[in-house]
Coordinates of C-alpha atoms in Angstrom, one line a residue:
M15 CA -9.5 -9.0 17.9
N16 CA -6.6 -8.4 20.1
K17 CA -4.7 -5.1 20.0
I18 CA -1.1 -5.1 19.1
L19 CA 1.1 -4.2 22.1
T20 CA 2.3 -0.8 22.3
T21 CA 4.1 -0.8 25.5
P22 CA 5.7 -4.2 25.9
H23 CA 8.3 -5.1 28.7
N24 CA 10.7 -6.0 25.8
F25 CA 11.3 -5.4 22.1
W26 CA 11.0 -9.3 21.4
E27 CA 7.5 -9.7 23.1
K28 CA 6.5 -6.6 21.1
Y29 CA 7.8 -8.1 17.7
Q30 CA 6.2 -11.6 18.5
E31 CA 2.9 -10.0 19.5
K32 CA 2.9 -8.0 16.3
Q33 CA 3.6 -10.8 14.0
R34 CA 1.2 -13.1 15.7
I35 CA -1.8 -10.6 15.1
L36 CA -0.8 -9.6 11.7
E37 CA -0.4 -13.1 10.5
N38 CA -3.9 -14.1 12.0
Y39 CA -5.2 -11.1 10.2
R40 CA -3.7 -12.1 6.9
K41 CA -5.0 -15.6 7.2
K42 CA -8.6 -14.3 8.1
A43 CA -8.3 -12.1 4.9
I44 CA -7.3 -14.9 2.6
K45 CA -10.1 -17.2 3.9
E46 CA -12.7 -14.5 3.1
K47 CA -11.0 -14.0 -0.3
I48 CA -9.7 -10.6 0.4
P49 CA -6.5 -9.7 -1.6
V50 CA -3.5 -8.8 0.8
L51 CA 0.0 -7.7 0.5
K52 CA 2.8 -10.3 0.9
P53 CA 4.4 -10.1 4.3
E54 CA 7.6 -9.5 2.8
A55 CA 6.6 -6.6 0.8
G56 CA 4.8 -5.3 4.0
S57 CA 8.3 -5.4 5.7
F58 CA 9.8 -3.4 3.0
I59 CA 7.3 -0.8 3.1
S60 CA 7.6 -0.5 6.8
F61 CA 11.3 -0.1 6.6
F62 CA 10.9 2.5 3.8
C63 CA 8.5 4.5 5.9
W64 CA 10.6 4.4 8.8
L65 CA 13.7 5.5 6.7
K66 CA 11.8 8.3 4.7
K67 CA 9.4 9.3 7.6
P68 CA 6.6 10.4 5.2
K69 CA 4.2 12.8 7.2
S70 CA 1.4 12.5 4.6
I71 CA 0.5 9.0 3.3
L72 CA -2.2 8.1 0.6
E73 CA -3.2 4.5 -0.1
I74 CA -5.2 3.3 -3.2
G75 CA -7.0 0.2 -2.4
C76 CA -6.6 -0.2 1.2
G77 CA -8.6 -3.2 1.3
C78 CA -9.2 -4.7 5.0
G79 CA -6.3 -2.6 6.4
Y80 CA -3.6 -5.1 6.4
S81 CA -1.0 -3.3 4.0
S82 CA -2.2 -0.1 5.8
Y83 CA -0.7 -1.3 9.1
F84 CA 2.9 -1.2 7.5
L85 CA 2.3 2.2 6.2
I86 CA 1.1 3.7 9.5
E87 CA 3.2 2.0 12.1
N88 CA 6.2 4.4 11.8
L89 CA 4.0 7.5 11.3
M90 CA 4.8 9.4 14.2
Q91 CA 3.1 12.7 13.2
G92 CA 1.1 13.4 10.2
S93 CA -1.8 11.8 8.4
Y94 CA -3.0 8.7 6.5
I95 CA -5.9 8.3 4.0
G96 CA -6.8 5.0 2.7
I97 CA -9.3 4.4 -0.3
D98 CA -11.3 1.4 -1.1
L99 CA -14.3 1.0 -3.5
N100 CA -15.6 -2.1 -1.4
K101 CA -17.6 -0.7 1.6
K102 CA -17.2 -3.9 3.7
R103 CA -13.4 -4.1 3.3
A104 CA -13.0 -0.3 4.0
E105 CA -15.2 -0.9 7.3
K106 CA -12.9 -3.8 8.2
A107 CA -9.9 -1.6 7.6
E108 CA -11.1 1.2 9.7
S109 CA -12.0 -1.0 12.5
F110 CA -8.5 -2.8 12.5
L111 CA -6.4 0.4 12.1
A112 CA -8.4 2.2 15.0
E113 CA -7.9 -0.6 17.4
N114 CA -4.2 -0.6 16.7
F115 CA -3.5 3.1 16.0
N116 CA -6.2 4.8 18.0
T117 CA -3.8 8.0 18.6
K118 CA -3.0 8.5 14.9
N119 CA -4.6 10.7 12.3
I120 CA -6.3 8.0 10.2
S121 CA -9.2 8.4 7.4
I122 CA -10.6 5.6 5.5
I123 CA -12.9 6.9 2.5
T124 CA -15.2 4.5 0.5
G125 CA -15.4 5.3 -3.2
D126 CA -14.0 5.3 -6.6
A127 CA -10.2 6.3 -6.0
L128 CA -10.0 8.6 -9.1
I129 CA -12.9 10.7 -8.2
V130 CA -11.7 10.7 -4.3
I131 CA -8.1 11.8 -5.5
S132 CA -9.6 14.6 -7.4
E133 CA -11.4 15.9 -4.5
I134 CA -8.6 15.9 -2.1
D135 CA -7.0 19.2 -1.6
Q136 CA -3.7 18.0 -0.3
K137 CA -0.3 16.8 -1.3
F138 CA 1.2 13.8 -0.2
D139 CA 4.8 12.7 0.7
L140 CA 3.9 8.9 -0.1
V141 CA 1.4 7.2 -2.1
F142 CA 0.8 3.4 -2.1
I143 CA -0.8 2.0 -5.2
D144 CA -2.7 -1.4 -4.8
G145 CA -6.1 -0.7 -6.5
A146 CA -7.6 -2.1 -9.9
K147 CA -4.4 -3.1 -11.9
Y148 CA -6.0 -2.1 -15.2
Q149 CA -6.4 1.5 -13.5
Y150 CA -2.8 1.9 -12.6
P151 CA -2.1 4.4 -15.4
D152 CA -5.1 6.5 -14.5
Y153 CA -4.2 6.5 -10.8
L154 CA -0.7 7.9 -12.0
Q155 CA -2.4 10.6 -14.0
A156 CA -4.7 11.6 -11.3
L157 CA -1.8 11.8 -8.7
M158 CA 0.1 14.5 -10.8
G159 CA 0.2 17.6 -8.7
K160 CA -1.0 15.5 -5.7
V161 CA 2.7 14.2 -4.6
K162 CA 5.3 16.6 -3.3
R163 CA 8.4 17.0 -5.2
H164 CA 10.8 14.1 -4.1
G165 CA 7.8 12.4 -2.7
Y166 CA 7.3 8.7 -3.5
I167 CA 4.9 6.5 -5.5
I168 CA 5.0 2.8 -4.5
A169 CA 3.0 0.2 -6.6
D170 CA 2.3 -3.3 -5.8
N171 CA 1.8 -6.3 -7.9
I172 CA 4.3 -5.2 -10.7
F173 CA 5.1 -8.7 -11.5
Y174 CA 1.2 -9.5 -11.6
L175 CA 1.1 -13.0 -10.1
N176 CA 4.3 -13.9 -11.9
R177 CA 2.6 -13.4 -15.2
L178 CA 4.6 -10.3 -16.2
P179 CA 7.1 -9.8 -18.0
G180 CA 7.3 -11.7 -21.2
T181 CA 4.2 -14.0 -20.7
N182 CA 1.1 -14.4 -22.7
L183 CA -2.0 -13.2 -20.7
D184 CA -5.3 -14.9 -21.0
K185 CA -8.6 -13.0 -21.5
H186 CA -9.3 -12.8 -17.8
H187 CA -6.0 -11.2 -17.0
K188 CA -5.4 -9.2 -20.2
N189 CA -6.6 -5.8 -19.1
S190 CA -4.9 -5.8 -15.8
G191 CA -1.7 -7.0 -17.2
Q192 CA -1.8 -4.3 -19.8
G193 CA -2.5 -1.5 -17.0
I194 CA 0.6 -2.6 -15.3
K195 CA 2.8 -2.6 -18.5
D196 CA 1.5 0.8 -19.3
Y197 CA 2.0 1.8 -15.9
L198 CA 5.7 0.8 -16.1
Q199 CA 6.0 2.6 -19.4
L200 CA 5.0 5.7 -17.9
I201 CA 7.4 5.6 -14.7
K202 CA 10.3 4.6 -16.7
N203 CA 10.2 6.7 -19.9
T204 CA 9.3 10.1 -18.7
N205 CA 11.3 12.7 -16.8
N206 CA 8.9 13.0 -14.0
F207 CA 10.1 9.8 -12.0
N208 CA 13.2 8.2 -10.9
S209 CA 12.2 4.7 -10.6
T210 CA 13.4 1.3 -9.3
I211 CA 11.7 -2.2 -9.4
Y212 CA 12.3 -4.6 -6.5
N213 CA 11.8 -8.3 -6.6
I214 CA 9.9 -8.4 -3.3
G215 CA 6.4 -10.2 -2.8
D216 CA 4.6 -9.9 -6.2
G217 CA 6.9 -7.1 -7.4
L218 CA 7.2 -3.4 -6.0
S219 CA 8.1 -0.2 -8.1
V220 CA 9.4 2.8 -6.1
S221 CA 9.2 6.1 -8.0
E222 CA 10.7 9.4 -6.8
V223 CA 8.5 12.3 -8.1
L224 CA 11.1 14.5 -9.5
L225 CA 8.9 17.6 -10.7

């Protein structure tokens, strides 16, 4: 694996090298049947982090670390924690991120996100959710008190492979689809959040925590 350039002679070389390595990593993940973020969603998250400058980031379902790159690349000072239940994927993420961001404060934890979150004694500026879809409402509940006021929660796959909204789900996708529907109800119909849905990738929701 090649390391993404950090001190190129010009901006265009840096951008091209970054895109080449990310695209190769994305294709490898797909070949290995590891779910990965859509590139356009990654670009949005990268820009969001550049704009808001979160100093403490939590990712639920970091997978092989592809999405993590976009969360971390603009993290100048602060820390990132990624959680994934799959040990092999977590190890891939740890290796990929250490190779590209060896001076940043990065921690990858293998385990059940709901248990890990309950054990973390920290509040976050930004949380990115991309774990098991049926557990989205549970993640949100677990995060109460773990996100700073006016911090943000971003959730991926809100359109759930273009099966939502307004479509019938087969048995295989029913629980995941219901989890996303319940999550959307929670972020839209309570006073805790100011939420917006973006038609980017497979759908992203961005929720500002108000309380």
